[in-house]
PDB file of C-alpha atoms in Angstrom:
ATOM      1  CA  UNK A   1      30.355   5.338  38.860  1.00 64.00           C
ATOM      2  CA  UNK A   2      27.094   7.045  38.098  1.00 71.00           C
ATOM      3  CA  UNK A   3      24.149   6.884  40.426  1.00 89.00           C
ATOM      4  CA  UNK A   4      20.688   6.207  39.328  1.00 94.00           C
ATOM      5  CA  UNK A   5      18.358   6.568  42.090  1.00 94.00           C
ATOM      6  CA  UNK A   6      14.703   5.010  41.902  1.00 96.00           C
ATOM      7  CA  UNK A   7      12.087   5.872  44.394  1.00 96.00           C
ATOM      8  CA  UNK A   8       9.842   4.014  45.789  1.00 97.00           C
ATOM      9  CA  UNK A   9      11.734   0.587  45.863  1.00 96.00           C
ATOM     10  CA  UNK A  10       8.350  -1.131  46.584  1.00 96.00           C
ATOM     11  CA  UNK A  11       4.612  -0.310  46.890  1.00 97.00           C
ATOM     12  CA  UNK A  12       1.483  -1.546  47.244  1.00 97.00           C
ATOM     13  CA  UNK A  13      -1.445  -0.279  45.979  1.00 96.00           C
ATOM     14  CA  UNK A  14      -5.410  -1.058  46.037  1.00 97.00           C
ATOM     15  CA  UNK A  15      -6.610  -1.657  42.439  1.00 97.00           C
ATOM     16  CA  UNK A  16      -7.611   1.275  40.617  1.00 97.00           C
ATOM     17  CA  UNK A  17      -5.334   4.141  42.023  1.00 97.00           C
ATOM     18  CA  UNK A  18      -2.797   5.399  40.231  1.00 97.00           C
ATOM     19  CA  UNK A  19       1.215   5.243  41.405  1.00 97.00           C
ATOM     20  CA  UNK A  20       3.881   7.415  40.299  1.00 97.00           C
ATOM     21  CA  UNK A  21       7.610   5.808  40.553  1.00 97.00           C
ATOM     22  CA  UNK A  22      10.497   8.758  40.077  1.00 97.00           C
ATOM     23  CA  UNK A  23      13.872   8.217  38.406  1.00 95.00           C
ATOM     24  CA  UNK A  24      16.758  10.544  39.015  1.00 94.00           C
ATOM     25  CA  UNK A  25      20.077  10.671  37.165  1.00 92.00           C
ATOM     26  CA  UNK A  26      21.978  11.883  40.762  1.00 90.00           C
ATOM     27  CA  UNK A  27      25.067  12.787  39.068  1.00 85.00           C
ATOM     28  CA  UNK A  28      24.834  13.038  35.748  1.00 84.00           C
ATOM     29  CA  UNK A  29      22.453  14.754  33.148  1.00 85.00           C
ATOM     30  CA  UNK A  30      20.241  12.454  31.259  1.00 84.00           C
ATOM     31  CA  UNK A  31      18.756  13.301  27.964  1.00 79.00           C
ATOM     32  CA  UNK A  32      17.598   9.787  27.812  1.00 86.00           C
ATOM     33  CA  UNK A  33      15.841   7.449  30.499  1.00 91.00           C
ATOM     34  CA  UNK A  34      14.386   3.794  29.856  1.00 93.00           C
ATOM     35  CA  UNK A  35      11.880   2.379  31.547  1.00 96.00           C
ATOM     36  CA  UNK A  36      11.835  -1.625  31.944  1.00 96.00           C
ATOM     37  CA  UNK A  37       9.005  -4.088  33.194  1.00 96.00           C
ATOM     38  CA  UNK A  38      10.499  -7.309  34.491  1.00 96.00           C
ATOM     39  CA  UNK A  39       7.983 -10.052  36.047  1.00 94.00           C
ATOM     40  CA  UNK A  40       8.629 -12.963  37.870  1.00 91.00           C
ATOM     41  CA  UNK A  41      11.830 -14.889  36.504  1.00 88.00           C
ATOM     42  CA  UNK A  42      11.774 -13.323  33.124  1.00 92.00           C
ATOM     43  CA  UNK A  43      13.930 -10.710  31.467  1.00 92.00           C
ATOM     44  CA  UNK A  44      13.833  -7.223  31.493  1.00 93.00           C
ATOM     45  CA  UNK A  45      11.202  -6.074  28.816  1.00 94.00           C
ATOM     46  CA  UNK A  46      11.540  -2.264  27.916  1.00 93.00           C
ATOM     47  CA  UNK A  47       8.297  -0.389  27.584  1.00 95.00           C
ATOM     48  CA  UNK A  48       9.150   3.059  26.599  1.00 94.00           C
ATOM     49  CA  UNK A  49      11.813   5.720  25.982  1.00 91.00           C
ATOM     50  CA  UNK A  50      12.102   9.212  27.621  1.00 88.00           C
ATOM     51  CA  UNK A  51      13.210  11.902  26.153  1.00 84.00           C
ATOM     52  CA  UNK A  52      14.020  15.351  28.410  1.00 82.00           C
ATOM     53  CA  UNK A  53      11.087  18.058  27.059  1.00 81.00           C
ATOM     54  CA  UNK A  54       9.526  15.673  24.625  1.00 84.00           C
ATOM     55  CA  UNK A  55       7.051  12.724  24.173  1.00 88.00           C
ATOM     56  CA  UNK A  56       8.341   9.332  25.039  1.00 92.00           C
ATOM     57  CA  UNK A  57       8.506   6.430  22.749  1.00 93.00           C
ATOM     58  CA  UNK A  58       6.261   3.302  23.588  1.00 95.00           C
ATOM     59  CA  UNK A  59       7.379  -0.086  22.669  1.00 94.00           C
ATOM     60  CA  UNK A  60       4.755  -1.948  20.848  1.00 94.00           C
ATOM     61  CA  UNK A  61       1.589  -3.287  23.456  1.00 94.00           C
ATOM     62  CA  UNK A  62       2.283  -1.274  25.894  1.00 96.00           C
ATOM     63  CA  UNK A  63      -0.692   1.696  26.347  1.00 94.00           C
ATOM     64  CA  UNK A  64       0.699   5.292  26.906  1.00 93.00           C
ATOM     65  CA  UNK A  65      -2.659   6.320  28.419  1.00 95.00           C
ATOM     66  CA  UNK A  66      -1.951   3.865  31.171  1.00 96.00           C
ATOM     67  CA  UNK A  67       1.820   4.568  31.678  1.00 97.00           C
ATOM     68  CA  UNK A  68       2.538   7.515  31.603  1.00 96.00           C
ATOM     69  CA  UNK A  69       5.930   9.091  31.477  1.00 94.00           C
ATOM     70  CA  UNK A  70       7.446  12.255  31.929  1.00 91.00           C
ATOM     71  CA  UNK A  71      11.159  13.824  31.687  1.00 89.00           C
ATOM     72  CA  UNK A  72      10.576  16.725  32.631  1.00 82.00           C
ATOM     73  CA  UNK A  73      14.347  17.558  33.471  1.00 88.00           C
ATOM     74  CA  UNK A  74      17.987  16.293  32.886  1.00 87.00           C
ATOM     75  CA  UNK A  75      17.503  15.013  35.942  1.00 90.00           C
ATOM     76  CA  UNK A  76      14.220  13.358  36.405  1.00 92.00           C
ATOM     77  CA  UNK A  77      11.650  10.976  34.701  1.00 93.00           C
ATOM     78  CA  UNK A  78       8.685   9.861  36.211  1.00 95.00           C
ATOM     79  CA  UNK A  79       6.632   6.762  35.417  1.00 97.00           C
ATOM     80  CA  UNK A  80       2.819   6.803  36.744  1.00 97.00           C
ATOM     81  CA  UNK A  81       0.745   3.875  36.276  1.00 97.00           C
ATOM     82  CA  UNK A  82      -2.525   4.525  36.288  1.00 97.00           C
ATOM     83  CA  UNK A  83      -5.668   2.585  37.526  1.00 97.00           C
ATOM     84  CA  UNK A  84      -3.713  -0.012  38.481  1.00 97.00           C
ATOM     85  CA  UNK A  85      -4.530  -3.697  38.377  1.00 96.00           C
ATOM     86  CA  UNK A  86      -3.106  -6.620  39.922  1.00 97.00           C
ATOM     87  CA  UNK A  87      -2.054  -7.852  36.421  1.00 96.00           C
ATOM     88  CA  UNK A  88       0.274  -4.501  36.869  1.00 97.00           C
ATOM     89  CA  UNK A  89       2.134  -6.043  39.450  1.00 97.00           C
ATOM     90  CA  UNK A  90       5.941  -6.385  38.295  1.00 97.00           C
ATOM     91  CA  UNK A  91       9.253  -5.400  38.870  1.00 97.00           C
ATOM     92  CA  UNK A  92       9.890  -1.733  37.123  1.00 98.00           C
ATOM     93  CA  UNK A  93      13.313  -0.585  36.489  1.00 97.00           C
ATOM     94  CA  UNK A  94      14.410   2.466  35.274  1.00 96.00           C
ATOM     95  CA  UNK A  95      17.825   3.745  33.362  1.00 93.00           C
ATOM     96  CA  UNK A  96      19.436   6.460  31.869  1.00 90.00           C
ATOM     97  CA  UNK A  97      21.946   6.805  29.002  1.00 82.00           C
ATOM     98  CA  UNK A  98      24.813   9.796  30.349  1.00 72.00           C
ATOM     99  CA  UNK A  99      25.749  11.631  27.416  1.00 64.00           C
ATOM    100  CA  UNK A 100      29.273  11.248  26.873  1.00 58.00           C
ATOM    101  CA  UNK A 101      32.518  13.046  25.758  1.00 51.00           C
ATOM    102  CA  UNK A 102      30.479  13.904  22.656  1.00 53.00           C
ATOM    103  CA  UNK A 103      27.293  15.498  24.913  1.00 54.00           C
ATOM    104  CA  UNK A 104      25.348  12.659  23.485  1.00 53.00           C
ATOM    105  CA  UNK A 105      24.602   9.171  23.476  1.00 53.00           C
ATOM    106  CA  UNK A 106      26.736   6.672  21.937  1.00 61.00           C
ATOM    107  CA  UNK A 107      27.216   3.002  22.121  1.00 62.00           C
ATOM    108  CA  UNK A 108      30.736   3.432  23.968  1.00 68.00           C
ATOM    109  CA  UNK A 109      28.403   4.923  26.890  1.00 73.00           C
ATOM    110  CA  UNK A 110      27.056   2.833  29.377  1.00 76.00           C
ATOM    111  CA  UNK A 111      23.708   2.720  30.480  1.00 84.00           C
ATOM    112  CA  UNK A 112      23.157   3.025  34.671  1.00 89.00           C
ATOM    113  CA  UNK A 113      20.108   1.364  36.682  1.00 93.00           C
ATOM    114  CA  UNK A 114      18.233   1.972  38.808  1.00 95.00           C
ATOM    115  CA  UNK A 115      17.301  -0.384  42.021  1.00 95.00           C
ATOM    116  CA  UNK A 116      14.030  -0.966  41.131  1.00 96.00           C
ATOM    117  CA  UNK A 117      10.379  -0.712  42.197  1.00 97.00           C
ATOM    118  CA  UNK A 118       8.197  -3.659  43.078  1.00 97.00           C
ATOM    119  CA  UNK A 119       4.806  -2.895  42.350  1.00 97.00           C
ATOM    120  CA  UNK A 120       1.569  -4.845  44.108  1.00 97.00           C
ATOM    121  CA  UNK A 121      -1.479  -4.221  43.193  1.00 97.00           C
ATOM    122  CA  UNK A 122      -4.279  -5.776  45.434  1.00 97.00           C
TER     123      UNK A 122
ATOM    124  CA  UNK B   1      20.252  -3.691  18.346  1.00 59.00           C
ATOM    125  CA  UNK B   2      21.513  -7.065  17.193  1.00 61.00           C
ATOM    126  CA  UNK B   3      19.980 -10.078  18.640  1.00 85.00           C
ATOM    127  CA  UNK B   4      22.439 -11.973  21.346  1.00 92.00           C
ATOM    128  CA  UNK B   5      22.016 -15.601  22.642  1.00 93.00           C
ATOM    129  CA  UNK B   6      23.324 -17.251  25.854  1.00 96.00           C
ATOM    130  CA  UNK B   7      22.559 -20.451  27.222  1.00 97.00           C
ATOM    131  CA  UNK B   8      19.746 -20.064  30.203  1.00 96.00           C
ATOM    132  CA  UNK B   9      22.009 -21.787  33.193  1.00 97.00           C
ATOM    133  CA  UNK B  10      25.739 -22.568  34.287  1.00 97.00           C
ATOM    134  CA  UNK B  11      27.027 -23.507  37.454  1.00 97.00           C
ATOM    135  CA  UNK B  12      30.701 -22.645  38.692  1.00 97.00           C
ATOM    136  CA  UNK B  13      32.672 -24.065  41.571  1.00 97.00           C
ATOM    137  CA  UNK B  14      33.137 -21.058  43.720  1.00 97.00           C
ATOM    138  CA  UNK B  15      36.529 -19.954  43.268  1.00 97.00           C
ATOM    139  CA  UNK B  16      37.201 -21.111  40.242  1.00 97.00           C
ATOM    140  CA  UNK B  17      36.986 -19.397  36.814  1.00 97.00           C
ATOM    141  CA  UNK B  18      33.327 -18.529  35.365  1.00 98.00           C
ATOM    142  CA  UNK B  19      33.455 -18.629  31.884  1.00 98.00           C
ATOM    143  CA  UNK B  20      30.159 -17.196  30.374  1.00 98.00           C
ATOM    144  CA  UNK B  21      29.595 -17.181  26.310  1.00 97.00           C
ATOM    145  CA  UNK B  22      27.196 -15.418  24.026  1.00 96.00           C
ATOM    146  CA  UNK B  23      26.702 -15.082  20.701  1.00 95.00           C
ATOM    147  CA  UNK B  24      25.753 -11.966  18.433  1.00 91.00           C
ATOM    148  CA  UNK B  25      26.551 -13.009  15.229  1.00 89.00           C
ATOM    149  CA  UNK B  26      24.393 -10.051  13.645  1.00 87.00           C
ATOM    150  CA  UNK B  27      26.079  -7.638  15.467  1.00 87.00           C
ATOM    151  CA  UNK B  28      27.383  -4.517  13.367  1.00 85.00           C
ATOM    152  CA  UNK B  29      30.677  -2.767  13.520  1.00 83.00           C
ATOM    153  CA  UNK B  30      29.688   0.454  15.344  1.00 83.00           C
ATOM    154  CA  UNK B  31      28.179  -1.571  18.175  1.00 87.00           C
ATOM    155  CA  UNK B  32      29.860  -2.521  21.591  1.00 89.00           C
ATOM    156  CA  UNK B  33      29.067  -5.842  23.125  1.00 92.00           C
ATOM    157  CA  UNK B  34      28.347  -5.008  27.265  1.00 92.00           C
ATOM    158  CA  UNK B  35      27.815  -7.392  29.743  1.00 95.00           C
ATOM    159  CA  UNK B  36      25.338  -6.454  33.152  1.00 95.00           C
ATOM    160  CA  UNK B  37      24.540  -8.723  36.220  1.00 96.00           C
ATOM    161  CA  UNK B  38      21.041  -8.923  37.709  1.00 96.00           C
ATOM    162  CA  UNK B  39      21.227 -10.382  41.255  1.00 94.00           C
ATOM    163  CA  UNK B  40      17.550 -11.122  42.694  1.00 87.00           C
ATOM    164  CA  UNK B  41      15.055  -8.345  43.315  1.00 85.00           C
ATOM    165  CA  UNK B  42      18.116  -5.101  41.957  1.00 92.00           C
ATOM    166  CA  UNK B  43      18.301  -3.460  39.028  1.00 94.00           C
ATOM    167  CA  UNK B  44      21.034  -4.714  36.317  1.00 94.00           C
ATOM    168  CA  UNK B  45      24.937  -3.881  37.740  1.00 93.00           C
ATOM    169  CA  UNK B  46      27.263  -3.065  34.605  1.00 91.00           C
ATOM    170  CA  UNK B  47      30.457  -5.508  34.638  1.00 95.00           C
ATOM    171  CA  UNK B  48      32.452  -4.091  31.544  1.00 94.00           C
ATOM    172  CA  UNK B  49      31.983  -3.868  27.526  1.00 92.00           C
ATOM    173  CA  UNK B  50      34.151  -3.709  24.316  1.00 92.00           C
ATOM    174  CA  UNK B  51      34.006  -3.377  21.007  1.00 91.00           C
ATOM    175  CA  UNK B  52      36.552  -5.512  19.360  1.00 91.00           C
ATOM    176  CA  UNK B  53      39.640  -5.671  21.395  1.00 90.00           C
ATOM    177  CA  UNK B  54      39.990  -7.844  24.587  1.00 94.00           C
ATOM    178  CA  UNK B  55      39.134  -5.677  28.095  1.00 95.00           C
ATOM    179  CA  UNK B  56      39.769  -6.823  31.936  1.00 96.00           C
ATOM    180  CA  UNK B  57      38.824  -4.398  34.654  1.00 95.00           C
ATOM    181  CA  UNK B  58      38.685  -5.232  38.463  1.00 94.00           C
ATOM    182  CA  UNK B  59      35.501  -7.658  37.957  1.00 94.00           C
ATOM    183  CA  UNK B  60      36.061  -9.672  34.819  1.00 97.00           C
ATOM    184  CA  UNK B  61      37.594 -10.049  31.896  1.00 98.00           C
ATOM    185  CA  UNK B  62      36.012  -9.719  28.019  1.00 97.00           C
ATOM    186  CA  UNK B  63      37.144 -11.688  25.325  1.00 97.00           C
ATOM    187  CA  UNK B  64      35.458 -10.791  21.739  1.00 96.00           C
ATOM    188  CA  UNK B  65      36.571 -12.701  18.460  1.00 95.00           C
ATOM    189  CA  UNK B  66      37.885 -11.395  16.125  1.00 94.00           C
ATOM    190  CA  UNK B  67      34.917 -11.769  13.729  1.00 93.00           C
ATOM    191  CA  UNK B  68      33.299 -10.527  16.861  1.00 93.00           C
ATOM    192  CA  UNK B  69      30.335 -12.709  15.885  1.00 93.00           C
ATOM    193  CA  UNK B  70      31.028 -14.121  19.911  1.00 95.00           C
ATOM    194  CA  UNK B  71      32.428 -13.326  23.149  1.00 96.00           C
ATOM    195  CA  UNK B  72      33.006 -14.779  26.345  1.00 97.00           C
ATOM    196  CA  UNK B  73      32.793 -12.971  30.173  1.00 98.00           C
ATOM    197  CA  UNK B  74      35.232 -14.524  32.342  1.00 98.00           C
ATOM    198  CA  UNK B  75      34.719 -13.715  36.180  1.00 98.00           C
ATOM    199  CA  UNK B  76      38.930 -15.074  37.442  1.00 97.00           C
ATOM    200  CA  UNK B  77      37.993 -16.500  40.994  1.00 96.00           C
ATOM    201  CA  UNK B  78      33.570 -16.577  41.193  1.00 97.00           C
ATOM    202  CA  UNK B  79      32.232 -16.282  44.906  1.00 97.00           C
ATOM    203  CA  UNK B  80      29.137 -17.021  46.587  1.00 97.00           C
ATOM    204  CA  UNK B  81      27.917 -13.563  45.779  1.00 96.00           C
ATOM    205  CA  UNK B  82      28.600 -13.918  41.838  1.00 97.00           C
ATOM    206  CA  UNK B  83      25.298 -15.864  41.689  1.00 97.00           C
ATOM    207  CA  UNK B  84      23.082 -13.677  39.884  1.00 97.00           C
ATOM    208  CA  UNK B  85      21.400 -13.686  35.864  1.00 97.00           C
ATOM    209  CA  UNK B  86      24.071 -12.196  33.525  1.00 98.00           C
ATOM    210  CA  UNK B  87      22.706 -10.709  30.547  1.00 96.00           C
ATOM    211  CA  UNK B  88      24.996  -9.668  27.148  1.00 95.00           C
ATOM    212  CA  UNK B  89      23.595  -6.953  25.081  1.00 91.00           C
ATOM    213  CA  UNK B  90      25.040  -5.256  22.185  1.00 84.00           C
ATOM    214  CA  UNK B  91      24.172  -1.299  21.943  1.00 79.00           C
ATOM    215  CA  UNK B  92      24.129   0.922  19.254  1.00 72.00           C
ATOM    216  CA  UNK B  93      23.853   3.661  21.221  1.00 69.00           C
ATOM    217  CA  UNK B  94      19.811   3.838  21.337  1.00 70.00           C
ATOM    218  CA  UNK B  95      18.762   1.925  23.899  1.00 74.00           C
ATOM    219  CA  UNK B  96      19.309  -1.586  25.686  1.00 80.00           C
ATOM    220  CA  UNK B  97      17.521  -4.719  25.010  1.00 82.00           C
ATOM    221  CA  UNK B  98      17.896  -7.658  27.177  1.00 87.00           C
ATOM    222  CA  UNK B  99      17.999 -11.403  26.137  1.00 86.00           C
ATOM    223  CA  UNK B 100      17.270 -14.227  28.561  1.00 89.00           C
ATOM    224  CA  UNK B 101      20.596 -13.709  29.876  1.00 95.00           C
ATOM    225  CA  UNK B 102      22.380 -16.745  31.485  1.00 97.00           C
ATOM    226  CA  UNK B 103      21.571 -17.639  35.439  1.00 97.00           C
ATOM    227  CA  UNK B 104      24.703 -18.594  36.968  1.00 98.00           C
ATOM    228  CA  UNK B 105      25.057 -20.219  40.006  1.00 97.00           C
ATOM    229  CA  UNK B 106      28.013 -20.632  41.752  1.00 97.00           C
ATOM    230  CA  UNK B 107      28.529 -23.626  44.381  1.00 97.00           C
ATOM    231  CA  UNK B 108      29.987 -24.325  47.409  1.00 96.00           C
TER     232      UNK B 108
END
């Protein structure tokens, strides 16, 4: 099937920097990517929507001037979070939509993950 | 998306039949129900989705009914390295939203 590659797996980071996690559709074009926040025995909790050459779309509470996202190709969407804190510390996952016989999205198109990146702020 | 609900824990004898339900009684006709594992510290692992009829590929089986208001993943023979949260999601083709999913742990 479809490869999602996410890079780093894990990091740690002093509080304050920033971290940028990259998401690559590795054989497959993307017009959409998700990004997901999971902590500690909970679910997955999506936080925004990509969208290739536009703005993404932030899920209610979460701050777009701290996580910021680009999609800057078919390929690639990056997530940075910026001044980190250790309440930033979670599991992030990304995933991306492929675009199906029709060229787009459809809900008869399966959505492909990424490994996921640990995050720890200290 | 329509809302989906699955009880938090099962355990399964391992090699015997899993049988995981979930409900999405508001689901609507143009969306597929789609089922994705989570073992510990990966990202979600797709296992198979429908729409209305029955499917079975080489890691479960999916059985909808036919007011499609329910469904049931069935993993035939669960191992050791079944253990892992299973989540059911129904997608209209925007974007997927995760439940509490159910953990399942298989036994020895």
């Amino acid at each position: 099937g479809a490869v999602v590659s996410q890079h780093p797996s894990w990091v740690i980071c002093k509080s304050g920097t920033s971290v940028k996690i990259e998401c690559r559709s590795l054989d497959f074009q993307a017009t959409t990517m998700f990004w997901y926040r999971q902590f500690p025995k909970q679910s997955l909790m999506l936080m925004a929507t990509s969208n290739e050459g536009s703005k993404a779309t932030y899920e209610q509470g979460v701050e777009k001037d701290k996580f910021l996202i680009n999609h800057a190709s078919l390929t690639l969407s990056t997530l940075t979070v910026t001044s980190a804190h250790p309440e930033d510390s979670s599991f992030y996952i990304c995933s991306a939509l492929s675009l199906g016989q029709t060229g787009t999205p459809s809900s008869n198109t399966e959505a492909f993950f990424g490994q996921g990146t640990r995050l720890t702020v200290v | 998306d329509a809302k989906t609900t699955q009880p938090p824990s099962m355990d399964c004898a391992e090699g015997r039949a899993a049988n995981l339900p979930c409900n999405h009684s508001t689901i609507s006709g143009n969306e597929y129900v789609y089922w994705y594992r989570q073992i510990h510290s990966q990202g979600p692992q797709y296992i198979i989705h429908g729409l209305k009829n029955n499917e079975t590929n080489e890691m479960a089986s999916l059985i909808i009914t036919e007011d499609r208001k329910s469904s049931t993943l069935i993993l035939p023979h669960a191992t050791l390295r079944d253990t892992a949260v299973y989540y059911c999601i129904s997608h209209s083709g925007n974007m997927l939203t995760f439940g509490g999913g159910t953990r399942l742990m298989v036994k020895p």
